[in-house]
Tab-separated table of C-alpha atoms in Angstrom:
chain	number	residue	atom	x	y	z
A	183	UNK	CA	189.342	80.285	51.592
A	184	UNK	CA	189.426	82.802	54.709
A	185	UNK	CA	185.646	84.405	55.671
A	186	UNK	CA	185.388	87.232	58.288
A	187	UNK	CA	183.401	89.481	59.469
A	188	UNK	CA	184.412	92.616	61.674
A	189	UNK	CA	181.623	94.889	63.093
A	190	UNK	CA	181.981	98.116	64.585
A	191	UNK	CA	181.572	98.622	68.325
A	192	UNK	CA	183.046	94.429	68.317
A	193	UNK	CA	185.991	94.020	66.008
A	194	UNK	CA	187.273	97.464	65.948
A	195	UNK	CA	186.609	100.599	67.960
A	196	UNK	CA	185.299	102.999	65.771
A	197	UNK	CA	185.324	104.096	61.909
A	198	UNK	CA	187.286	107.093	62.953
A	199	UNK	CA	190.161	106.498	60.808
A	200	UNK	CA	188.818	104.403	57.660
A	201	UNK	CA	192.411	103.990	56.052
A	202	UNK	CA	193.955	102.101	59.473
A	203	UNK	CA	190.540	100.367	59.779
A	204	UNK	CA	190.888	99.107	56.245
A	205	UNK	CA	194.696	97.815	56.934
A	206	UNK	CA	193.680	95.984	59.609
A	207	UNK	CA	190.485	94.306	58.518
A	208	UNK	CA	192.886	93.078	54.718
A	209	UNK	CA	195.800	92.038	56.909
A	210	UNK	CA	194.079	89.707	59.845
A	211	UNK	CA	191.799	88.098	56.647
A	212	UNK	CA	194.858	87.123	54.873
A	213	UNK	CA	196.705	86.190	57.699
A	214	UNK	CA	194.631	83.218	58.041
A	215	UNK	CA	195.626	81.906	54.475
A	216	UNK	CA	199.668	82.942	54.855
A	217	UNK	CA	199.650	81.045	58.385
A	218	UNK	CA	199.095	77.359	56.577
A	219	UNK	CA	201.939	78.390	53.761
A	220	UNK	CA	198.915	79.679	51.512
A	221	UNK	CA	199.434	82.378	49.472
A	222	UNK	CA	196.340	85.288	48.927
A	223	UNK	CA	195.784	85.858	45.661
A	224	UNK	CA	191.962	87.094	45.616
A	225	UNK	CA	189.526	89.050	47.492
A	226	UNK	CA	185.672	89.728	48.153
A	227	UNK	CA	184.758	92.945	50.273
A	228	UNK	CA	181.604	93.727	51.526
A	229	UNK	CA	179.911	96.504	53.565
A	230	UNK	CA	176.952	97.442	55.422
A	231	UNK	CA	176.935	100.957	56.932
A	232	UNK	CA	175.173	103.895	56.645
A	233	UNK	CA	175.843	107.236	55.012
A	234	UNK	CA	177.380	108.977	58.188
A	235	UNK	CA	179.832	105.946	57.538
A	236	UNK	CA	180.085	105.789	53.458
A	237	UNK	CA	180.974	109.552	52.989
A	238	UNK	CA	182.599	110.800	49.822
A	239	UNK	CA	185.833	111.537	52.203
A	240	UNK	CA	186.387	108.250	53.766
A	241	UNK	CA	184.961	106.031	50.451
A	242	UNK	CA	188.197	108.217	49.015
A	243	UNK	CA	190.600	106.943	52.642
A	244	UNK	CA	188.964	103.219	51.891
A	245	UNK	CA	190.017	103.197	48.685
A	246	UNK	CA	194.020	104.318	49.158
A	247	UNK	CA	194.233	101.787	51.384
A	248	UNK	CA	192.835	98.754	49.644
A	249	UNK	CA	195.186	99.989	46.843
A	250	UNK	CA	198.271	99.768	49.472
A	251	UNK	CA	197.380	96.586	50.584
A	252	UNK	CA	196.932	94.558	46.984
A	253	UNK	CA	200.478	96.572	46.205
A	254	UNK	CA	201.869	95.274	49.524
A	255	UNK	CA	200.299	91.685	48.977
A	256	UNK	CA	199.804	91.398	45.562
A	257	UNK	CA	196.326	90.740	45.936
A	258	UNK	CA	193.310	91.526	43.870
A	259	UNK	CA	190.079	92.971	44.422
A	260	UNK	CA	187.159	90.686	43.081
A	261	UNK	CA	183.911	91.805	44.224
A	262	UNK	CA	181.646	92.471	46.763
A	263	UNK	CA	178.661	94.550	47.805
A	264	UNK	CA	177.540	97.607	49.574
A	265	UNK	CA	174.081	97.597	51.653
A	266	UNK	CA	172.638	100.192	54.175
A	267	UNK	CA	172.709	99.413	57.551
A	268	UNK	CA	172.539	101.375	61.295
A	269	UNK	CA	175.689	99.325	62.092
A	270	UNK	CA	178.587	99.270	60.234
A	271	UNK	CA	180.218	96.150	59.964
A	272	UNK	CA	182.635	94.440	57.001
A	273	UNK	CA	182.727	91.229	55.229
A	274	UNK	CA	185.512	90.053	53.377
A	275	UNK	CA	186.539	86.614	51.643
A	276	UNK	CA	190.008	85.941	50.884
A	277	UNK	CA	191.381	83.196	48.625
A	278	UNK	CA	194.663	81.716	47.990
A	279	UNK	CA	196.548	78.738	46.843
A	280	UNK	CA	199.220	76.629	47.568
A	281	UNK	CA	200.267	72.849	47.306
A	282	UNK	CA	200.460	71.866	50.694
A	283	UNK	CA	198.335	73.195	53.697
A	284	UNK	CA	199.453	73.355	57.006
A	285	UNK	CA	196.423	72.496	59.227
A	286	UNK	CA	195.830	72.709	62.959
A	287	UNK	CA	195.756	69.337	65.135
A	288	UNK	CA	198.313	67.224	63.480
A	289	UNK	CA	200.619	68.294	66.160
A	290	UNK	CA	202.822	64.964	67.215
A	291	UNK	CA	204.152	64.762	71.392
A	292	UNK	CA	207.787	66.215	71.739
A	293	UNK	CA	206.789	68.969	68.469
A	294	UNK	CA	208.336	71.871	70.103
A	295	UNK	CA	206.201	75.410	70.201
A	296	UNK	CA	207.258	78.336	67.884
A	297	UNK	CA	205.896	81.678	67.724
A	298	UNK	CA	207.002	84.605	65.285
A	299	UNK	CA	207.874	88.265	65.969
A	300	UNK	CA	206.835	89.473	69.832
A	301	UNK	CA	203.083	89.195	71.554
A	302	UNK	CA	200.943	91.324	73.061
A	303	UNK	CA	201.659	95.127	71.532
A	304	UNK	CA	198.773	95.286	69.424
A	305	UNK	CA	196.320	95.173	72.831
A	306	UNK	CA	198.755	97.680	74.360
A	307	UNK	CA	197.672	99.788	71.309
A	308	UNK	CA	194.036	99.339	72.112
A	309	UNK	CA	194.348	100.044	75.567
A	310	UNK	CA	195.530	103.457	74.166
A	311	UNK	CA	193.176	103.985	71.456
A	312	UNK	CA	190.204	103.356	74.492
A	313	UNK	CA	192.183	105.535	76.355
A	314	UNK	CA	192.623	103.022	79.142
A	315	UNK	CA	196.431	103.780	79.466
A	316	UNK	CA	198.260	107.507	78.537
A	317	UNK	CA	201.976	107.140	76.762
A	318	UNK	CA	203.752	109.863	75.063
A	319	UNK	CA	203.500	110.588	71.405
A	320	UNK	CA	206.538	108.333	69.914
A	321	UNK	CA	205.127	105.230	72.288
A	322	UNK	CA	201.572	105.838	71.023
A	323	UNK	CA	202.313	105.630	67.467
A	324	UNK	CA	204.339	102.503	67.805
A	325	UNK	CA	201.847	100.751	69.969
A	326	UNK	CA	198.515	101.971	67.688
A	327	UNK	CA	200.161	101.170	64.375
A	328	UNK	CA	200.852	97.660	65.678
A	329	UNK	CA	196.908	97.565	66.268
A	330	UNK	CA	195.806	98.602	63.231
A	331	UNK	CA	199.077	97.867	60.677
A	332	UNK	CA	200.112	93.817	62.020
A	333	UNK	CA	203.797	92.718	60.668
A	334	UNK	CA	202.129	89.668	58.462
A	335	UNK	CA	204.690	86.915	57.809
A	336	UNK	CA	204.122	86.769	54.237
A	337	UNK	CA	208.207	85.079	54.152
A	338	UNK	CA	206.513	82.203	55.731
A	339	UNK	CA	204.342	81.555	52.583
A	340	UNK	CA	207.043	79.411	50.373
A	341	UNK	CA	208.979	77.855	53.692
A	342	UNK	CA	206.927	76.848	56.498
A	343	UNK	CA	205.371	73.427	55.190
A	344	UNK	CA	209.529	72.572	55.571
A	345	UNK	CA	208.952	72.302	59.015
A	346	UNK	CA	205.713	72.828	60.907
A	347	UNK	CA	203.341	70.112	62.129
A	348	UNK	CA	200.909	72.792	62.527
A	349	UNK	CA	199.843	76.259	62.319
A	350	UNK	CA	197.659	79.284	63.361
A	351	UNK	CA	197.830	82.757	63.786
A	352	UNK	CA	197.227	84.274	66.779
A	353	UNK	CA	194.131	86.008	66.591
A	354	UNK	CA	192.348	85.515	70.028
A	355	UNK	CA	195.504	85.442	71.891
A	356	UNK	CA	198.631	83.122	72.708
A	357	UNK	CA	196.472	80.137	75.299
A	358	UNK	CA	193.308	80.524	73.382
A	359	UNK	CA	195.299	79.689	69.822
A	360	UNK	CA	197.050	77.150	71.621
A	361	UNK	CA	193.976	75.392	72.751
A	362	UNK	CA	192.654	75.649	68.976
A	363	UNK	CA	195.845	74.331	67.514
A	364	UNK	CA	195.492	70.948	69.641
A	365	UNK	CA	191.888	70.672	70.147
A	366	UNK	CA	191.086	67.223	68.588
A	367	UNK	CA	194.441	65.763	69.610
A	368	UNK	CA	195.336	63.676	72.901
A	369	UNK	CA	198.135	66.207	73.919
A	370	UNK	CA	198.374	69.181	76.114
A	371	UNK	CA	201.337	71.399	76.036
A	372	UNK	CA	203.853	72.907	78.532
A	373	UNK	CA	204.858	76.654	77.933
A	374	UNK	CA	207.978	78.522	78.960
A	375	UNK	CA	206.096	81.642	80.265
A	376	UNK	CA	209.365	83.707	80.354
A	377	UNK	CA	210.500	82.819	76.746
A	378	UNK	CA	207.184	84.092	75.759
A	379	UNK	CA	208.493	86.658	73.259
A	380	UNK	CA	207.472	91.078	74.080
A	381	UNK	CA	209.201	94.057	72.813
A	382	UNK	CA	211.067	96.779	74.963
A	383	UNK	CA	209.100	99.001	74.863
A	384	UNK	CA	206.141	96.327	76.017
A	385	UNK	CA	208.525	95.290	78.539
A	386	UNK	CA	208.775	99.152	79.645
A	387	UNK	CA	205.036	99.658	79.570
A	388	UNK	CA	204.315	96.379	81.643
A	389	UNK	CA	207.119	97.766	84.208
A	390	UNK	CA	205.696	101.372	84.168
A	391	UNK	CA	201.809	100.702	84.123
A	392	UNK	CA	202.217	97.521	86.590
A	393	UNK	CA	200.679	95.430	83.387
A	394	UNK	CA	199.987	91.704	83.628
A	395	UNK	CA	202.021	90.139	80.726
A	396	UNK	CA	199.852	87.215	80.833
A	397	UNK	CA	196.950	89.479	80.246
A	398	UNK	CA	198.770	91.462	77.360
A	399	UNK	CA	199.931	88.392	75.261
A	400	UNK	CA	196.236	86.515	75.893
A	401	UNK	CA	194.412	89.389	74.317
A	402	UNK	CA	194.743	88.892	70.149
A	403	UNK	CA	195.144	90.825	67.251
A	404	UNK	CA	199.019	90.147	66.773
A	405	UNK	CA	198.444	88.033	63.885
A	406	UNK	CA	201.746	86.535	64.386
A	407	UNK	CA	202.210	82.626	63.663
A	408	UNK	CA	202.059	79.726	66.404
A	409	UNK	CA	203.459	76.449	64.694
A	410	UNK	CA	204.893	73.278	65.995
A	411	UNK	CA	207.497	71.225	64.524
A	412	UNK	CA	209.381	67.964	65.148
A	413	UNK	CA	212.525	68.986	66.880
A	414	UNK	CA	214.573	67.830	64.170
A	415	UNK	CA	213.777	70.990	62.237
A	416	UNK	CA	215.241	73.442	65.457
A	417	UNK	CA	218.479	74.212	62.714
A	418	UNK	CA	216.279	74.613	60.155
A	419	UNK	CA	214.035	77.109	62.000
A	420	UNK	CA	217.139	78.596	63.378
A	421	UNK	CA	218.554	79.547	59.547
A	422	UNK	CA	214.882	80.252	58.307
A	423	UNK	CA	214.686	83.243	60.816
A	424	UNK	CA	218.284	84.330	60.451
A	425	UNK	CA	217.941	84.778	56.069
A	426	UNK	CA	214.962	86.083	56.322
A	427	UNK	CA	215.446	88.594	59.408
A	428	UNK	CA	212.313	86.938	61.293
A	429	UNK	CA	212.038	87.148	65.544
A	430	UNK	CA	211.198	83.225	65.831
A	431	UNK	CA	211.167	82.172	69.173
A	432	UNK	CA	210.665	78.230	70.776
A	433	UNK	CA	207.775	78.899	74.068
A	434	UNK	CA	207.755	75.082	74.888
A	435	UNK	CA	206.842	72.021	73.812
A	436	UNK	CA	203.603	69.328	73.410
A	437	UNK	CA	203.501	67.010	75.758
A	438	UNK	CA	200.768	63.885	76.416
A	439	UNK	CA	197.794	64.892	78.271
A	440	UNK	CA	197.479	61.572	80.191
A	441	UNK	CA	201.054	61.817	81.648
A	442	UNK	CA	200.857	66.167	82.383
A	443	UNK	CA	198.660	68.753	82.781
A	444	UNK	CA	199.099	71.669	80.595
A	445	UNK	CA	201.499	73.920	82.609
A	446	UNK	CA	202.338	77.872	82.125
A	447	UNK	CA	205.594	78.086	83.638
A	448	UNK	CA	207.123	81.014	85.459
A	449	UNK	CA	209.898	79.637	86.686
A	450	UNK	CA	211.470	78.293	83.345
């Protein structure tokens, strides 16, 4: 069972554009479940908003969304509520099942550090959406749609509990995930900060705008997955992302936090 709640103003920027809002808010829920090899099968919505917010027009944009997403997912609809509020804010439960869970902190020393697909576009699309940063038209749809519309690794579902120690998705950003994924455990973890995967056309933006890519891959909202595994499983991994197409990429590797400091290395 996944519970968020994503408030206007907070967990996205404005209700300008209720059909990306609603991608965004279905995708990071379930994300949480599909992380741990669970698979969604049900979910609760709720809202709070006023009528400004719940107009005929974007009730109408809500809906064609939510009806994407259960396609996309094959998820279901199973509830919820709609009260009136000044601020407009979202609720939603998901649930899924599986047999085995992945959880965080059962990473072992020597697990090696995977992440999926590339970090850090999704707060390159805020920075545009605030207007912080100008790009031309084809850069601006890339970088917003990876905002709003996150590449969920729904493949991982049926394959991960092959191989990963642990799991989370990468919601608050690459350290602070990290640092959740090992909290409770005597280990500490040395990262590879140049293996840390971006896209071109992040690499072109951190060039051009004279970015920090530390900054852009702390930031959240990629939703990708951060696992560990014993490094036993690197062929596995290795055949995993080339069947199913998957950008899986090893950062670095746990290490015992009474022998070494974490470390974020540039030099490796």
């Amino acid at each position: 069972v996944s519970v968020d709640t994503y408030i206007e103003g907070t967990h996205f920027i404005n209700f300008n554009n209720p059909y990306l809002v609603m991608k965004k808010i279905i995708r990071s829920s379930i994300s949480d479940l599909i992380c741990k090899g669970v698979k969604p099968k049900y979910y609760f919505l709720s809202g709070s908003g006023n009528k400004k917010s719940f107009t005929k027009k974007n009730f109408f944009k809500i809906n064609k969304s939510l009806k994407e997403e259960q396609k996309k997912y094959n998820i279901v609809l199973s509830g919820g509520d709609t009260v009136y509020s000044n601020k407009l804010s979202f609720t939603i439960t998901s649930i899924g099942f599986s047999k085995k869970i992945i959880y965080r902190n059962k990473s072992n020393i020597n697990d090696d550090i995977y992440v999926s697909g590339n970090l850090g576009d999704s707060y390159v699309g805020l920075l545009i959406l605030k207007k912080k940063i100008k790009v031309n038209q084809k850069l601006s749809t890339y970088f917003t749609n990876q905002y709003f519309k996150p590449d969920i690794k729904y493949e991982f579902i049926d394959h991960i509990h092959k191989f990963a120690t642990s799991s989370i998705d990468l919601s608050d950003g690459l350290i602070a995930d990290l640092e959740k994924l090992i909290n409770s455990l005597k280990c500490s973890y040395h990262i590879f900060f140049d293996k840390i995967p971006i896209s071109k056309k992040m690499d072109f933006i951190i060039k051009s705008r004279n970015l920090s890519k530390k900054k852009c891959i702390s930031n959240g909202d990629d939703y990708e997955i951060l696992f560990t595994a014993n490094s036993k499983y690197r062929n596995v991994i290795k055949n995993f992302s080339i069947k199913k197409n998957i950008k899986i990429t090893k950062i670095g590797k746990i290490i015992d936090s009474s022998l070494k400091s974490s470390i974020l290395d540039r030099n490796n």
